[in-house]
XYZ file of C-alpha atoms in Angstrom:
298
model
C 27.310 -15.524 56.169
C 29.914 -16.963 54.236
C 32.389 -15.230 52.669
C 30.849 -14.442 49.834
C 28.125 -12.448 51.188
C 30.407 -10.063 52.688
C 31.804 -9.256 49.952
C 28.488 -8.911 48.104
C 27.045 -6.483 50.777
C 30.275 -4.185 50.432
C 30.087 -4.289 46.188
C 27.059 -2.138 47.134
C 29.468 1.038 48.937
C 32.910 0.573 47.105
C 34.353 -0.301 43.781
C 37.179 -2.359 44.646
C 36.330 -5.824 47.829
C 40.266 -7.213 47.818
C 40.275 -11.551 49.082
C 43.152 -11.541 50.902
C 45.719 -14.058 49.322
C 43.009 -14.760 46.546
C 42.393 -12.025 44.350
C 40.067 -8.431 44.442
C 36.376 -7.802 43.415
C 36.734 -4.400 40.817
C 33.494 -2.183 40.187
C 32.757 0.062 37.164
C 29.873 2.229 36.293
C 28.143 1.732 33.286
C 25.516 3.822 31.537
C 22.002 3.072 30.626
C 22.497 0.919 27.444
C 19.409 -0.359 25.002
C 19.757 -3.626 22.727
C 18.211 -2.891 18.939
C 17.628 -6.403 18.742
C 15.504 -6.833 21.658
C 14.167 -3.206 21.983
C 14.886 -3.891 25.719
C 16.039 -0.102 28.006
C 18.552 -1.737 30.568
C 19.506 1.460 33.205
C 22.853 2.411 34.890
C 24.237 -0.340 37.332
C 28.119 -1.588 38.366
C 29.889 -3.802 36.095
C 31.881 -6.386 37.881
C 34.752 -7.930 36.745
C 37.933 -9.612 38.752
C 41.550 -9.160 38.920
C 43.864 -12.103 40.627
C 46.811 -9.718 40.603
C 45.354 -8.062 43.838
C 45.384 -9.847 46.158
C 47.517 -7.586 48.929
C 45.386 -7.196 52.355
C 44.042 -4.009 52.232
C 41.607 -4.324 55.569
C 39.290 -3.715 53.854
C 37.060 -6.943 53.490
C 38.836 -7.907 57.723
C 37.865 -5.375 58.739
C 34.002 -5.485 57.989
C 34.107 -9.148 59.207
C 35.405 -8.540 62.089
C 32.281 -6.080 62.665
C 29.782 -7.812 61.850
C 31.078 -11.118 63.738
C 31.843 -9.209 66.864
C 35.401 -10.973 67.078
C 38.819 -9.364 66.147
C 40.942 -8.552 63.016
C 42.963 -11.317 63.630
C 39.702 -13.138 63.561
C 37.631 -12.290 61.212
C 41.943 -13.001 58.239
C 42.005 -16.432 59.470
C 37.994 -16.180 59.418
C 39.099 -15.264 55.375
C 42.113 -17.683 54.877
C 39.761 -20.663 55.945
C 36.915 -19.511 53.108
C 39.665 -19.353 50.593
C 41.280 -21.923 51.408
C 37.289 -24.112 50.712
C 36.853 -22.450 47.489
C 40.405 -23.138 45.887
C 39.638 -27.200 47.087
C 36.172 -26.734 44.572
C 38.362 -24.625 42.182
C 39.831 -28.099 41.971
C 36.538 -30.021 40.945
C 33.528 -27.142 40.498
C 32.781 -23.948 40.008
C 32.006 -21.502 44.020
C 29.302 -19.313 43.509
C 30.520 -16.058 45.327
C 25.934 -14.931 46.274
C 25.054 -13.027 43.659
C 28.196 -11.719 42.010
C 28.941 -14.806 40.197
C 30.811 -17.638 39.333
C 34.815 -18.150 40.164
C 36.221 -20.832 38.123
C 39.364 -22.310 36.785
C 40.971 -22.376 32.608
C 42.396 -24.399 31.012
C 45.250 -22.784 31.177
C 44.026 -23.169 35.591
C 43.542 -19.992 35.677
C 40.680 -18.064 37.664
C 38.031 -16.890 35.563
C 34.534 -15.077 36.479
C 31.738 -14.738 35.287
C 29.182 -12.141 36.608
C 25.559 -12.053 37.614
C 23.780 -9.868 34.456
C 20.603 -9.623 36.538
C 22.396 -8.247 39.719
C 22.896 -3.715 40.304
C 24.880 -3.258 42.582
C 24.251 0.878 42.420
C 23.019 1.904 44.517
C 21.998 5.569 42.737
C 19.092 2.330 40.088
C 18.013 0.438 43.107
C 13.816 -0.143 41.903
C 14.900 1.134 38.297
C 14.299 -2.751 36.070
C 14.901 -3.332 32.316
C 12.311 -2.263 30.322
C 11.256 -3.689 26.868
C 9.590 -1.798 23.805
C 6.810 -2.807 21.087
C 8.038 -2.753 17.779
C 5.913 0.571 16.099
C 4.628 0.152 12.719
C 4.609 2.406 10.710
C 1.531 3.027 8.760
C 2.124 3.414 4.524
C -0.368 4.707 3.382
C -1.493 3.792 -0.634
C -1.437 5.705 -3.216
C -4.920 5.216 -5.594
C -4.429 5.329 -9.627
C -6.348 8.723 -10.463
C -9.574 7.714 -13.316
C -8.443 8.548 -16.668
C -10.277 11.278 -18.266
C -10.860 11.104 -21.777
C -10.032 14.117 -24.242
C -13.627 15.732 -26.361
C -12.694 15.578 -29.680
C -11.894 18.330 -31.285
C -13.886 20.888 -34.386
C -13.662 21.113 -37.412
C -11.196 23.214 -38.256
C -13.341 24.644 -41.519
C -16.266 25.304 -38.880
C -13.783 26.958 -36.834
C -12.552 29.808 -38.925
C -15.611 30.702 -40.195
C -16.775 31.454 -36.303
C -13.640 33.249 -35.635
C -14.261 35.174 -38.777
C -17.945 36.448 -37.892
C -16.780 37.243 -34.348
C -14.380 39.582 -35.988
C -16.789 41.016 -37.985
C -19.235 42.138 -35.557
C -17.078 42.902 -32.959
C -15.095 45.600 -36.011
C -18.875 46.555 -36.364
C -20.051 47.677 -32.745
C -16.013 49.620 -32.290
C -16.469 51.257 -35.970
C -20.248 52.795 -34.759
C -18.864 53.016 -30.878
C -15.724 55.071 -32.206
C -18.171 57.760 -33.944
C -20.337 58.430 -30.810
C -16.545 59.152 -28.777
C -14.597 61.032 -31.478
C -17.331 63.142 -32.351
C -18.437 64.128 -27.955
C -14.304 64.327 -28.230
C -14.295 66.647 -31.039
C -16.811 68.617 -29.229
C -14.704 69.203 -26.362
C -11.671 70.423 -27.689
C -13.537 72.918 -29.266
C -14.848 74.004 -26.199
C -11.303 73.271 -24.191
C -10.077 75.225 -26.898
C -12.575 78.712 -26.612
C -12.009 79.086 -22.692
C -8.463 78.459 -23.837
C -8.486 82.004 -26.080
C -10.347 83.605 -23.389
C -7.797 83.061 -20.500
C -5.020 83.819 -22.378
C -6.598 87.763 -23.719
C -7.163 88.278 -21.097
C -5.119 91.471 -18.433
C -3.630 91.698 -15.357
C -3.072 95.320 -14.020
C -1.672 95.946 -10.550
C -2.661 99.976 -9.719
C -0.326 100.167 -5.993
C 2.398 97.484 -6.935
C 4.317 96.714 -2.856
C 7.139 98.561 -2.323
C 11.545 96.596 -2.773
C 12.429 95.341 0.541
C 16.312 94.016 0.802
C 17.101 91.389 3.163
C 20.881 91.121 4.348
C 21.586 87.830 6.120
C 24.805 87.635 8.192
C 26.073 84.036 8.433
C 26.660 83.205 12.113
C 30.064 81.922 12.838
C 30.305 78.880 14.333
C 32.164 79.136 17.226
C 33.840 74.837 17.730
C 37.123 75.701 19.479
C 36.659 76.483 23.266
C 39.611 77.300 25.902
C 37.821 76.185 29.185
C 38.465 77.062 32.349
C 36.742 74.844 34.755
C 34.473 72.096 34.430
C 31.653 72.432 37.508
C 28.872 70.132 39.733
C 27.118 73.238 40.912
C 26.121 75.404 38.755
C 26.064 78.483 40.773
C 30.261 78.077 41.110
C 29.909 78.316 37.265
C 28.253 81.522 36.920
C 30.953 83.481 39.569
C 33.520 81.618 36.833
C 32.036 83.407 34.037
C 31.132 86.865 35.775
C 35.289 86.359 37.650
C 36.379 85.528 33.706
C 34.322 88.389 32.375
C 36.126 91.351 34.717
C 39.202 89.811 33.666
C 38.304 90.315 30.050
C 37.842 87.559 28.545
C 34.507 86.760 26.157
C 33.832 83.893 28.501
C 30.456 81.890 28.431
C 28.913 78.608 29.591
C 28.861 76.364 26.890
C 26.298 73.251 28.590
C 26.935 69.774 30.426
C 29.515 67.824 29.623
C 28.539 63.531 29.217
C 30.163 63.496 33.250
C 27.749 66.399 33.849
C 29.789 68.881 34.955
C 28.735 72.786 33.339
C 31.811 73.148 30.845
C 33.274 77.958 31.088
C 34.828 78.736 29.028
C 37.737 81.547 28.720
C 36.522 82.129 24.694
C 35.496 79.916 21.719
C 37.033 80.812 18.447
C 36.503 79.216 14.638
C 39.461 78.508 13.882
C 41.901 75.935 15.450
C 45.355 77.472 14.790
C 43.809 81.111 16.450
C 42.538 78.579 18.596
C 45.415 77.453 20.268
C 47.837 80.640 19.546
C 45.643 81.215 22.517
C 45.322 78.235 24.728
C 49.468 78.563 25.079
C 48.982 82.088 26.289
C 46.495 81.737 28.230
C 48.274 78.571 29.683
C 51.118 80.296 30.097
C 50.418 84.356 32.726
C 46.452 82.483 33.812
C 46.474 79.165 33.996
C 48.312 76.185 33.253
C 45.168 73.684 34.240
C 43.119 75.206 31.116
C 42.527 72.611 28.187
C 41.279 72.976 24.264
C 37.545 71.242 23.221
C 36.730 70.384 20.041
C 32.615 70.339 19.605
């Protein structure tokens, strides 16, 4: 294998392959693209460039050659040196083809220039993908047909239309007049009957022999106690009931006001409908009975 073949192999696996004392081949991954003019789709690939300033030996190329040729690292370096010398001689008169990578040449300033092979794709992930040409989509243009011109009917003479309208009005008035007379007669008869019935209803009297006794209802407004002095909150209902009995024995108007949002049954010393009275009672209870008592507004 030649030096170009080894470089070609390494570019499939590495992003940079340096040829000592000559230059480096650098790859750059580019995504899929489309040519709008030719309607061609290109798969992702590695774009290869050449940098003549990358001449430091990183050992990658020499180690690969030594492994394939089953020789020492020094002999591999000697192989590279001989191949590079041959390239430089060829470049004085022509171009050097680097396998499927591209072509090397010299410009007018005697600098090495590189022309990549656009048909090669060193991106392993795109293996098997090729260029795809898309046919141009022809759009259907619908033709609009013009509608035929329809001639308007000739207008009747104005005089004839006036006579016809007058005749229609006279016929309608005659029909309406007779129907109106009949309807008016029926309405008068119906109104007369209704007035007679109304007079009979108005003249009727109702007498209740035994009136019902008068009942006086006394409604007592129940006070709503929204201010509660809490004596404790218990998980077990039995404990809450025991606390209630103990408070009642001490003379408090205690009661169970249900469970809170944590599911604990709440027992009160007493409940008030006035916030000021509740605060005064709370202060006395905290000083004499329980410092843990607190006020619940509900």
